[in-house]
CSV table of C-alpha atoms in Angstrom, one decimal:
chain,number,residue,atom,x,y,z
A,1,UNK,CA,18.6,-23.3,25.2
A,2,UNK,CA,19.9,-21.5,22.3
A,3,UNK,CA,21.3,-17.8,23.3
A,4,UNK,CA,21.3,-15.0,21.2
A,5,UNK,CA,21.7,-11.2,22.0
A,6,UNK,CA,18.8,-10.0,20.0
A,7,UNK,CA,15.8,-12.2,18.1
A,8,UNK,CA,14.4,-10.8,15.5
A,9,UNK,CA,10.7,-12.3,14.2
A,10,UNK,CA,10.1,-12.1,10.5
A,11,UNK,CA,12.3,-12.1,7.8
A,12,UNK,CA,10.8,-9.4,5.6
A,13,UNK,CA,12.2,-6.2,4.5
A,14,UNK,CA,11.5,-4.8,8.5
A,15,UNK,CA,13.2,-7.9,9.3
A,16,UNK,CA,16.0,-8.0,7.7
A,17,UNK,CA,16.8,-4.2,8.3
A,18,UNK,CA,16.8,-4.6,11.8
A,19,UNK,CA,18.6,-7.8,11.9
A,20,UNK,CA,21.7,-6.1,9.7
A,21,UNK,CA,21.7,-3.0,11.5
A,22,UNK,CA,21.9,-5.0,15.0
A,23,UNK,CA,24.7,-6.7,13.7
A,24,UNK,CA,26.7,-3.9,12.5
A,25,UNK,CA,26.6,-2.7,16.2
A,26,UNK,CA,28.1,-5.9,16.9
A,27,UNK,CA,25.3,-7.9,18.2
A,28,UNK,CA,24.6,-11.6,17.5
A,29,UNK,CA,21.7,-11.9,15.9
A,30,UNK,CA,18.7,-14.8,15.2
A,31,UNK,CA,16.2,-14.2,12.6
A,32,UNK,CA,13.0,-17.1,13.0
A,33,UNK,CA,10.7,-17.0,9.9
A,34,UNK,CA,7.6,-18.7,9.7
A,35,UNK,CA,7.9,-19.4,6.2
A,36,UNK,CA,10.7,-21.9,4.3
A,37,UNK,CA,12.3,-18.7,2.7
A,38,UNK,CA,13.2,-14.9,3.9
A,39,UNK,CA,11.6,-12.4,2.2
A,40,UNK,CA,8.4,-14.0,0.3
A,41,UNK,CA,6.1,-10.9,0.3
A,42,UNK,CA,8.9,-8.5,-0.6
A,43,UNK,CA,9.1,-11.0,-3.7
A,44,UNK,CA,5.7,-10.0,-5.0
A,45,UNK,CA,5.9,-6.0,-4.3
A,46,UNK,CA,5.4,-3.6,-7.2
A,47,UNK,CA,4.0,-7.2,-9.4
A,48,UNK,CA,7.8,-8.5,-8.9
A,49,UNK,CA,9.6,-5.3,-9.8
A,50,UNK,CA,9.8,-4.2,-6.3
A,51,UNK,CA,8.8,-0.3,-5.8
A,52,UNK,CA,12.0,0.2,-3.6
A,53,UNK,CA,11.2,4.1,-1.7
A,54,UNK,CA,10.4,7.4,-2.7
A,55,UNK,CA,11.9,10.4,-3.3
A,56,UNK,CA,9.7,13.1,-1.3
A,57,UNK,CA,11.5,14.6,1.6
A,58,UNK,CA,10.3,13.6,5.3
A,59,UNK,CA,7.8,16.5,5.2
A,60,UNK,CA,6.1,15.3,2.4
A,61,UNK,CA,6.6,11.7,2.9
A,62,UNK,CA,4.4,11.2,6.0
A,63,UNK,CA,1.8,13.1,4.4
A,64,UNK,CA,1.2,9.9,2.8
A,65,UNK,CA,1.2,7.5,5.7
A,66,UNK,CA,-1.9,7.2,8.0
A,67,UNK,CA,-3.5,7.6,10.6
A,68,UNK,CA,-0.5,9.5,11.8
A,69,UNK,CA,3.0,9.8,9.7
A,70,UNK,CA,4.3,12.0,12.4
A,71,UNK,CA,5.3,9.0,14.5
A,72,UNK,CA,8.0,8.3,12.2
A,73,UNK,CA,9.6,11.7,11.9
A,74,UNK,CA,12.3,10.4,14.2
A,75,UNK,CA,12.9,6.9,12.2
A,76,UNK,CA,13.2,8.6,9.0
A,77,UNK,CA,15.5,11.3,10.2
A,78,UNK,CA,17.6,8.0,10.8
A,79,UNK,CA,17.8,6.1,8.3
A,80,UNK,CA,15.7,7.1,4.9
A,81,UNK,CA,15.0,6.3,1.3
A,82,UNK,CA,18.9,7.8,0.3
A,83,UNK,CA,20.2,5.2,2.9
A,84,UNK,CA,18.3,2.3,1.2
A,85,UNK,CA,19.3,3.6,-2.2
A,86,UNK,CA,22.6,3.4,-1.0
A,87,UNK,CA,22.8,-0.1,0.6
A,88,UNK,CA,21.4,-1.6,-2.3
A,89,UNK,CA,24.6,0.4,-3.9
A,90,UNK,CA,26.6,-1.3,-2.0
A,91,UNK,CA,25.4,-5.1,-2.8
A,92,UNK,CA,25.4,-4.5,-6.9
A,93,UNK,CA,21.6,-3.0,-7.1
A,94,UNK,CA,21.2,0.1,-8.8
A,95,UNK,CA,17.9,2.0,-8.8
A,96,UNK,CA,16.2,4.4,-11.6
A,97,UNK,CA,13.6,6.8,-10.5
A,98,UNK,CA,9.9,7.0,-12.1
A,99,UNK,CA,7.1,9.3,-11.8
A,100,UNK,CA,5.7,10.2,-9.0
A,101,UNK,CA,8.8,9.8,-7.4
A,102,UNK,CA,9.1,5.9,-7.8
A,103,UNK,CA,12.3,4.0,-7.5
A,104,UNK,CA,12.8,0.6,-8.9
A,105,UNK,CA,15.8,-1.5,-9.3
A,106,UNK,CA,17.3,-1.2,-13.1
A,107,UNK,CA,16.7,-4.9,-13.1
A,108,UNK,CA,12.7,-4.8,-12.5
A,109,UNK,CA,13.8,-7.5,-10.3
A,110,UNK,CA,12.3,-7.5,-7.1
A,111,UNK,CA,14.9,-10.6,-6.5
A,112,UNK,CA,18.1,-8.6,-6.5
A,113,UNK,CA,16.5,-6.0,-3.9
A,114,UNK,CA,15.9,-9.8,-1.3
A,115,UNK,CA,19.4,-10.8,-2.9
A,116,UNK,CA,21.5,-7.3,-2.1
A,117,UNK,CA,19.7,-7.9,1.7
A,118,UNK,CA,20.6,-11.5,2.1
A,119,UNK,CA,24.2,-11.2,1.3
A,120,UNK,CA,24.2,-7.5,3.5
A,121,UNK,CA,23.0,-10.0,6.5
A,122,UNK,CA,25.2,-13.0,5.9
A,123,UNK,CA,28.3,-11.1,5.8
A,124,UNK,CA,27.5,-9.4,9.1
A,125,UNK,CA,26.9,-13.1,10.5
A,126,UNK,CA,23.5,-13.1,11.0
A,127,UNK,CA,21.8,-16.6,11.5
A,128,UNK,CA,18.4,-16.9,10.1
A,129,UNK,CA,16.1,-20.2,10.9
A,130,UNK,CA,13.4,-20.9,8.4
A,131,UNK,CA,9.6,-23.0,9.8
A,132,UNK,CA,9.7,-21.1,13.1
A,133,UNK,CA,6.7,-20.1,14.0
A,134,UNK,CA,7.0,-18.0,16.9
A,135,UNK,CA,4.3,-18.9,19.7
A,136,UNK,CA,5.2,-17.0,22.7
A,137,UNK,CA,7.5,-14.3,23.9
A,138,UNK,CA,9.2,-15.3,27.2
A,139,UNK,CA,8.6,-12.5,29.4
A,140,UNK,CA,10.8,-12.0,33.3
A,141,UNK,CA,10.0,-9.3,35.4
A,142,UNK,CA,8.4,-7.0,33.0
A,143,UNK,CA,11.7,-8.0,30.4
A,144,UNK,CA,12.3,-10.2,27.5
A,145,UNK,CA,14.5,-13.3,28.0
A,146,UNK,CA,13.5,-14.5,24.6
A,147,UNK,CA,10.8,-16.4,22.4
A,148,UNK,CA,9.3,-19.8,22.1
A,149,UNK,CA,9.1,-20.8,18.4
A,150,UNK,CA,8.1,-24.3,17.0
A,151,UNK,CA,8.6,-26.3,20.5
A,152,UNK,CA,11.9,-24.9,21.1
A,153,UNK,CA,13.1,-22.0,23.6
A,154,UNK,CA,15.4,-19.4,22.0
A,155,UNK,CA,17.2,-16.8,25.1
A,156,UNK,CA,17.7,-13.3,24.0
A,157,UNK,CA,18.1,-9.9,25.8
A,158,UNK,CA,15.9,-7.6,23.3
A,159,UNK,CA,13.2,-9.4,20.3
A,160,UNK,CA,11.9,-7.6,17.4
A,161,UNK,CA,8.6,-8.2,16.0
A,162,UNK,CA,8.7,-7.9,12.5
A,163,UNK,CA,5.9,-10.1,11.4
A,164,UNK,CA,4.1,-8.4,9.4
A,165,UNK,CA,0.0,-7.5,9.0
A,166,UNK,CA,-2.2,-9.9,7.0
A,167,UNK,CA,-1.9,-9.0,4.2
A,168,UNK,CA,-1.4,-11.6,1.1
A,169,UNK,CA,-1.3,-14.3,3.9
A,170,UNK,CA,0.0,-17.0,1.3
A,171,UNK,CA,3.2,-15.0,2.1
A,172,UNK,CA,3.5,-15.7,6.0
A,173,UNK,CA,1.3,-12.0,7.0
A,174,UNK,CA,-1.4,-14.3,9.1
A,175,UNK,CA,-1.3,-11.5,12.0
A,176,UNK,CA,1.0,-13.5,14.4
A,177,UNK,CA,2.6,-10.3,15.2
A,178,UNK,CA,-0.7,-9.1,16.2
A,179,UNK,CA,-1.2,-12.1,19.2
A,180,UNK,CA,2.7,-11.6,20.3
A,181,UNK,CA,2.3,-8.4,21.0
A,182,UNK,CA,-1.4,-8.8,22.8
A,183,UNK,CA,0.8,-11.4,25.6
A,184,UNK,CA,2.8,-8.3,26.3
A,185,UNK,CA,-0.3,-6.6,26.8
A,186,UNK,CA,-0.4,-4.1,23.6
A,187,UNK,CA,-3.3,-2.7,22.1
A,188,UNK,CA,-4.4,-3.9,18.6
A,189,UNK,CA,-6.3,-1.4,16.4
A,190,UNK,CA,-8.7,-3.9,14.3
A,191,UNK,CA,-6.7,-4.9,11.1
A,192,UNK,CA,-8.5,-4.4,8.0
A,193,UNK,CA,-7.5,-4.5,4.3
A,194,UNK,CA,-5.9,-1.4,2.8
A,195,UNK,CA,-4.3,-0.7,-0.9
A,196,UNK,CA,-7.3,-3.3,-1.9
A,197,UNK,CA,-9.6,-3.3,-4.8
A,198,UNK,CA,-13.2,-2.7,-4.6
A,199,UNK,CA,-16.3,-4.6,-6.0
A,200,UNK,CA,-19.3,-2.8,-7.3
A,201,UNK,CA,-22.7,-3.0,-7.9
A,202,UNK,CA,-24.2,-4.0,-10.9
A,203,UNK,CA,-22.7,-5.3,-14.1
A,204,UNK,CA,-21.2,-1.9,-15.6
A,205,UNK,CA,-17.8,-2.6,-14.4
A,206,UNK,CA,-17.8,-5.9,-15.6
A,207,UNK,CA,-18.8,-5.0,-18.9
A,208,UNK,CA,-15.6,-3.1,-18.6
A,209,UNK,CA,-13.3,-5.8,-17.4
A,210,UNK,CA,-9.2,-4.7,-18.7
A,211,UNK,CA,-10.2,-1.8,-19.6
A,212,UNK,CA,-7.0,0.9,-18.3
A,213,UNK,CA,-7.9,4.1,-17.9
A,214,UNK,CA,-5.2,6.7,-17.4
A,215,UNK,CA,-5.1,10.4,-16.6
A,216,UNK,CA,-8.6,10.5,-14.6
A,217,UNK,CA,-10.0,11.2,-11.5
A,218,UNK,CA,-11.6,9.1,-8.9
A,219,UNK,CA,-14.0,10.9,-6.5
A,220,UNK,CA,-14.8,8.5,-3.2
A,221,UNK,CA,-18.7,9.3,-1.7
A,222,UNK,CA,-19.5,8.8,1.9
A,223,UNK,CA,-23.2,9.0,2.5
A,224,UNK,CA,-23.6,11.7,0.1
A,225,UNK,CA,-20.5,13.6,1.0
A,226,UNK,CA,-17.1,13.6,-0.8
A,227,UNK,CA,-14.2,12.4,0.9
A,228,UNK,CA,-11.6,12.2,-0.9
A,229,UNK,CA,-9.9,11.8,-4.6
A,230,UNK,CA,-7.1,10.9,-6.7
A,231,UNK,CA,-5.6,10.9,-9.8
A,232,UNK,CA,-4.1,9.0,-12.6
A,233,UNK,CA,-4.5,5.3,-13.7
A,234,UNK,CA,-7.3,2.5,-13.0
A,235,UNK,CA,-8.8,-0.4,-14.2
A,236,UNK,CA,-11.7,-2.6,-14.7
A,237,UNK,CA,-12.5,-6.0,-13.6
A,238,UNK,CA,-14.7,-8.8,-13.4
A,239,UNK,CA,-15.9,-7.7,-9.9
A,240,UNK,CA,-15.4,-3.8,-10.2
A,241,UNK,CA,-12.4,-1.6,-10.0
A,242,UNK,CA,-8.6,-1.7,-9.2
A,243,UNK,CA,-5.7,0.2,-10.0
A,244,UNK,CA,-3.6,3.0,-8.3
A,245,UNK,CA,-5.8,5.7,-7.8
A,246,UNK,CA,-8.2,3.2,-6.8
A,247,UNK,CA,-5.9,1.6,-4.5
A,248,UNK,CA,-5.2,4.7,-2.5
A,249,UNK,CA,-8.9,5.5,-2.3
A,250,UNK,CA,-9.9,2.4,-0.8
A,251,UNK,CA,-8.8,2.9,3.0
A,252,UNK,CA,-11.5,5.4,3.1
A,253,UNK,CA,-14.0,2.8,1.2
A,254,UNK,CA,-13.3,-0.3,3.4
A,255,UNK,CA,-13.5,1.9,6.7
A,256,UNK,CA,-16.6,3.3,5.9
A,257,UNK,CA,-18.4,0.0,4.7
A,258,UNK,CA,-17.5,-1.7,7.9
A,259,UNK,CA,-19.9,1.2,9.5
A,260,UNK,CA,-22.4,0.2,6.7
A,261,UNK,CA,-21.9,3.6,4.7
A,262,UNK,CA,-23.2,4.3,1.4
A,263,UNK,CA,-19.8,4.3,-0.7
A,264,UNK,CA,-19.6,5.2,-4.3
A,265,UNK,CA,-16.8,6.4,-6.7
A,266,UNK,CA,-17.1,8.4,-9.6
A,267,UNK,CA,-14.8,8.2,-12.4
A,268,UNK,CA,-13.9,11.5,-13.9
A,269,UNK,CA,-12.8,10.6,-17.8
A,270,UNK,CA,-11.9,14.3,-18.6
A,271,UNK,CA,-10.6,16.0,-15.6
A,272,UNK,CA,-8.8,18.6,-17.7
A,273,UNK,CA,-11.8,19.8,-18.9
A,274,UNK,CA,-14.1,21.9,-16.6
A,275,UNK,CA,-17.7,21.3,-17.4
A,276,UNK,CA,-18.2,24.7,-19.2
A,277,UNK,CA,-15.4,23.7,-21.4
A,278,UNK,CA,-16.5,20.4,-21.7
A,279,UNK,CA,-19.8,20.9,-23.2
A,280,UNK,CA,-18.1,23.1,-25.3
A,281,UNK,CA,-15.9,20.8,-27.0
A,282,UNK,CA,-19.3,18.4,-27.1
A,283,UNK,CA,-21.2,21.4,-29.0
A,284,UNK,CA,-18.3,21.5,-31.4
A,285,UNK,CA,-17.9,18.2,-32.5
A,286,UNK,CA,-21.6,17.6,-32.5
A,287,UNK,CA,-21.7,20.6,-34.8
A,288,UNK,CA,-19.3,19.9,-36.9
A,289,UNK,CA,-19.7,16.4,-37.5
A,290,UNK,CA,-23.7,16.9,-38.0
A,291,UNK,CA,-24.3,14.1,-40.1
A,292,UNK,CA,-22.4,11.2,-38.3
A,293,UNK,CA,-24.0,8.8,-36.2
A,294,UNK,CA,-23.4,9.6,-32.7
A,295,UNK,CA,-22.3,6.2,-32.4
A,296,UNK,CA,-19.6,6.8,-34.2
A,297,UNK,CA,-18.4,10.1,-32.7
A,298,UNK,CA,-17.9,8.3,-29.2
A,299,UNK,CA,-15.0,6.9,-30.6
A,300,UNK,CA,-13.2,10.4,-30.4
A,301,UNK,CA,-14.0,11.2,-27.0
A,302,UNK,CA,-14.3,7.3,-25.4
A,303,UNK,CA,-12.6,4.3,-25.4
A,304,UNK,CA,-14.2,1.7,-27.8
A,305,UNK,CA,-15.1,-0.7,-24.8
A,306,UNK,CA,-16.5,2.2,-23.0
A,307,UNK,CA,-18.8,3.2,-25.5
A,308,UNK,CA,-21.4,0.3,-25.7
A,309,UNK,CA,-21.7,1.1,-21.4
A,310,UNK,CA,-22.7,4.8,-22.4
A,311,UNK,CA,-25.0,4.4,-25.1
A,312,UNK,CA,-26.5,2.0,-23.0
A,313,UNK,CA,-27.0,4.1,-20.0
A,314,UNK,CA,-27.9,7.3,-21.6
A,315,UNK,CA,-30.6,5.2,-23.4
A,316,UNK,CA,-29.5,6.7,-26.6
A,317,UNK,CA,-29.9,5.7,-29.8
A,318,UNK,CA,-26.5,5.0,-32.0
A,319,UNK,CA,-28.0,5.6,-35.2
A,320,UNK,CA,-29.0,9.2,-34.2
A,321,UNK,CA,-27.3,11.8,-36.3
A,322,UNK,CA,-25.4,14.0,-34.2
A,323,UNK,CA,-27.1,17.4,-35.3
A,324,UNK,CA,-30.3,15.8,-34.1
A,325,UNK,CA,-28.9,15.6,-30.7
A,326,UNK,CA,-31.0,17.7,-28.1
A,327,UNK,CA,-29.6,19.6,-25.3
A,328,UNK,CA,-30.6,17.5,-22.2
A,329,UNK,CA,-29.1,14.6,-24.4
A,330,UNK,CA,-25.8,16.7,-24.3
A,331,UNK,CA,-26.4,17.4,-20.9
A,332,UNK,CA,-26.5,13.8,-19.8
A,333,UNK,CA,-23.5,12.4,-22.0
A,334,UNK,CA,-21.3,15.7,-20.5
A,335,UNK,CA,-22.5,14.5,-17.1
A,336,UNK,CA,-21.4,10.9,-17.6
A,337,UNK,CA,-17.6,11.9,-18.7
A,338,UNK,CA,-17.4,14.0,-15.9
A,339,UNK,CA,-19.3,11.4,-13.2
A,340,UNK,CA,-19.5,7.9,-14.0
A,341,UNK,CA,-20.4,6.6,-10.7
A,342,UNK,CA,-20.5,3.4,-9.3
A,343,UNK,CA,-21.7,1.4,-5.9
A,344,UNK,CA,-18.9,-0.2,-3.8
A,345,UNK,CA,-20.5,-3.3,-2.3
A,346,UNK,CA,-17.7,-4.6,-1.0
A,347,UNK,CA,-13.7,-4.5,-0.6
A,348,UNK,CA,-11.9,-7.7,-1.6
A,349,UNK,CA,-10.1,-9.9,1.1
A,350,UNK,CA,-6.6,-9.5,3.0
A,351,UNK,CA,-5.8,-12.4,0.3
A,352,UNK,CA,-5.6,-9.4,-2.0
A,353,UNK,CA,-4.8,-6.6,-0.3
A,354,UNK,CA,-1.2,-4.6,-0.5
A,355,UNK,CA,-0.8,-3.6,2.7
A,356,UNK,CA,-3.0,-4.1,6.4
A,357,UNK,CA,-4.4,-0.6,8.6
A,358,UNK,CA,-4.4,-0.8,11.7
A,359,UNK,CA,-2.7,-2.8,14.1
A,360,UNK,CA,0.0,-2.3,17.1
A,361,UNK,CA,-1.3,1.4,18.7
A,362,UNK,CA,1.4,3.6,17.8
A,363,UNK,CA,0.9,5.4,21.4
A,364,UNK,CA,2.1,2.0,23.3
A,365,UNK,CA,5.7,2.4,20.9
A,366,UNK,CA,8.2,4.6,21.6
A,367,UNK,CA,9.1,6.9,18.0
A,368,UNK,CA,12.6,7.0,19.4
A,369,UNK,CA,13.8,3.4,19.5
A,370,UNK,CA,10.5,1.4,18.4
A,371,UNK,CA,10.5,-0.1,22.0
A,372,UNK,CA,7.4,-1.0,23.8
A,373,UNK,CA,6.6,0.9,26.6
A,374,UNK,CA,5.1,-1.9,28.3
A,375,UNK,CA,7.9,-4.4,27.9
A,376,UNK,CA,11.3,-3.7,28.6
A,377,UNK,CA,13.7,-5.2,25.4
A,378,UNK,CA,10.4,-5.4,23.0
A,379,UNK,CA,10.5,-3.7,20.1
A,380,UNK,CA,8.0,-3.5,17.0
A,381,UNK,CA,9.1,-2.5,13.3
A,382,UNK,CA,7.1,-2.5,10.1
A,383,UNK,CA,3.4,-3.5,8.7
A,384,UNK,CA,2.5,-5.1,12.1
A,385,UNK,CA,2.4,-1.4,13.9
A,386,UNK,CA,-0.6,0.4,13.1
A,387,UNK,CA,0.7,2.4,10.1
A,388,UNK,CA,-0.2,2.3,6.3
A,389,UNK,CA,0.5,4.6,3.6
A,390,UNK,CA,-0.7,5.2,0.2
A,391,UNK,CA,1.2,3.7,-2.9
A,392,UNK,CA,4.5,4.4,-4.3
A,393,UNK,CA,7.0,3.0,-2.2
A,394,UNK,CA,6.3,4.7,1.1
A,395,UNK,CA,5.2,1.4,3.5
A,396,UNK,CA,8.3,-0.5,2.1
A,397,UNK,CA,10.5,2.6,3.1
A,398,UNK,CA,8.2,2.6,6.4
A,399,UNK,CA,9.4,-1.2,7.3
A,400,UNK,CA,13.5,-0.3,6.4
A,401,UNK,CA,13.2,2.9,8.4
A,402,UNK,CA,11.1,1.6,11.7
A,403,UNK,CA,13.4,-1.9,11.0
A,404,UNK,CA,16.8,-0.1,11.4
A,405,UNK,CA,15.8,2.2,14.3
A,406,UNK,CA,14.5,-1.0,16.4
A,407,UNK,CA,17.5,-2.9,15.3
A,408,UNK,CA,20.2,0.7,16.2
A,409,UNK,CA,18.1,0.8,19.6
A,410,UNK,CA,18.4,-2.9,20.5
A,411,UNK,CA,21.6,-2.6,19.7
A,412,UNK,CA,22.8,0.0,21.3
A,413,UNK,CA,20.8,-0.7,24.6
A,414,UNK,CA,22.7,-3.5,24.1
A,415,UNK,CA,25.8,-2.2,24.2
A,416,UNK,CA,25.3,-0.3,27.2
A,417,UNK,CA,24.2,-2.8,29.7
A,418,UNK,CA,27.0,-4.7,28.8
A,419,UNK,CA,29.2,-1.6,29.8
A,420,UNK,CA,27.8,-1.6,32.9
């Protein structure tokens, strides 16, 4: 049997965090990934330019993460986005910050961010094994003794799951994580898609398709009732919307059609304007440019793919000259810029979605040290513990931070039963 002091399952960003940091402490360590490479989802984050962290303090930053960011307060008071920033420092990557507090590597590679990792691990002496798929945890007297992966039995005082959720599955997330920690007899909140587009109703959206909008607002509907918004950029596709804003809007979309809600979101195009000032601007124009078609005078407040959807909708004629255009006419177009509302159907598949909700119930994990408190030498860091948070780099931070606090405590725990 091969003998390792700590194990670490999955070699994504959680992964690889916790491996390093174990090792630093002086701890021989074995990471077993499913897949032939390390890091293959990290690869595709932020479409291959890697959205490293954020910049919002801890107070801020778990605002973003669901259902409750408080559970990390203690893992990002350990290690947090400066402490990334600064490894990647270390190992040649340099970051530049964007808005909404973005950092990405200078390189839009999201390459050199696996690369600065890699080398990070190898020089502390970690050993990783590629095609292991880990099957069982081997479990004495209510403690780890180590894993069974691919056939072959691998000892260790402490594992750490770092598999992942199930999200972009092509990538190793199949939810193994998920069945590991059920043997040691955690609690699974239901996985389901999260950061995923949405597909609508009808063919408006698709009429659409590539259209990017930027600078509006997306209001999400709930039976009837709002429930929550967002702003900035979107887009069109051929099945119905995508995008940031989007994005961050769908948690509260796919949780409500798996109770068979009514969902709808409605696309503010002006949300600078109120509606008072709105219609003004619409009386102006109209006024001013009496004699134009008011086909043509779309084109200064829409987007020319946008325009054919309206005229279309409002039932309007495009020939009509604008200083024939009645007031309910008015009425409706102002309503449309400030409400055009579509049906969510459906949300597309884990095959497509960013990130997984749900998973490991954060009540079962200590904050402290990421250990189960079920299974003595357990321990759980990143997507596979049920916590998600919106875009911008905060569930990549979420898998370094959790990572290096499982690896520290492993480590550390470690250390101490040795002294004894």
């Amino acid at each position: 049997m091969n003998n390792f002091d700590i194990i670490v399952v999955g070699a994504g960003p959680a992964g690889l965090l916790a491996a390093g940091r174990a090792a630093e402490l002086g701890a021989k360590v074995l990471i077993l990934e499913k897949m032939y490479a390390p890091g293959r989802k990290l690869l595709i984050t932020g479409k291959g330019r890697c959205n490293i962290t954020n910049s919002a303090e801890i107070s801020e930053f778990i605002k973003h993460v669901f259902p409750d960011g408080r559970f990390l307060r203690s893992a990002f008071s350990n290690y947090f986005s400066e402490d990334i920033i600064e490894l990647l420092q270390r190992f040649g990557v340099e970051s530049t910050l964007e808005r909404g507090g973005r950092y990405f590597p200078a390189s839009n590679k999201s390459l050199d961010i696996l690369n600065a990792l890699l080398d990070w691990i190898n020089k502390l002496g970690v050993e990783i094994k590629c095609n292991q798929r880990v099957e069982k945890l081997l479990v004495e007297n209510g403690k780890i003794t180590g894993v069974k992966a691919s056939g072959e039995n691998f000892a260790a005082q402490k594992v750490i799951i770092a598999t992942g959720g199930k999200s972009y599955p092509g990538t190793g997330s199949t939810g193994d994580g998920y069945e590991l920690a059920r043997q040691a007899g955690h609690t699974i909140e239901k996985p389901i898609p999260a950061l995923v587009p949405l597909e609508t109703k009808g063919s408006m959206a698709q009429n659409l398709q590539g259209l990017n909008l930027k600078n509006v607002k997306a209001v999400i509907w709930v039976d009837g009732k709002k429930a929550g918004e967002d702003f900035g950029e979107m887009i069109f596709t051929h099945f119905g919307l995508s995008g940031p804003i989007i994005l961050t809007l769908s948690r509260i979309a796919v949780a409500a059609l798996q109770n068979n809600k009514k969902v709808e979101i409605a696309i503010d195009l002006k949300p600078a304007l109120d509606e008072q000032k709105l219609d003004a601007r619409l009386i102006r124009d109209l006024n001013e440019q009496g004699k134009k078609q008011i086909g043509n005078i779309f084109r200064e407040w829409l987007p020319a793919s946008m325009i054919p959807v309206f005229i279309e909708k409002l039932q309007i004629n495009p020939e009509k000259e604008c200083h024939q255009v009645t007031g309910n006419e008015r009425k409706q177009i102002r309503n449309l810029m400030k409400d055009l509302r579509f049906e969510v159907s459906h949300n597309r598949s884990f095959k497509e979605a960013i990130i997984t909700a749900g998973g490991i119930v954060t009540s079962e994990i200590s904050p402290k040290t990421m250990e189960s408190k079920l299974i003595g030498g357990l321990y759980f860091a990143g997507e596979v513990i049920d916590l998600d948070a919106e875009t911008g780099g905060y569930n990549l931070q979420i898998a370094y931070s959790t990572g290096w606090l499982a690896g520290n405590s492993a480590a550390l725990q470690l250390n101490l039963q040795n002294m004894e």
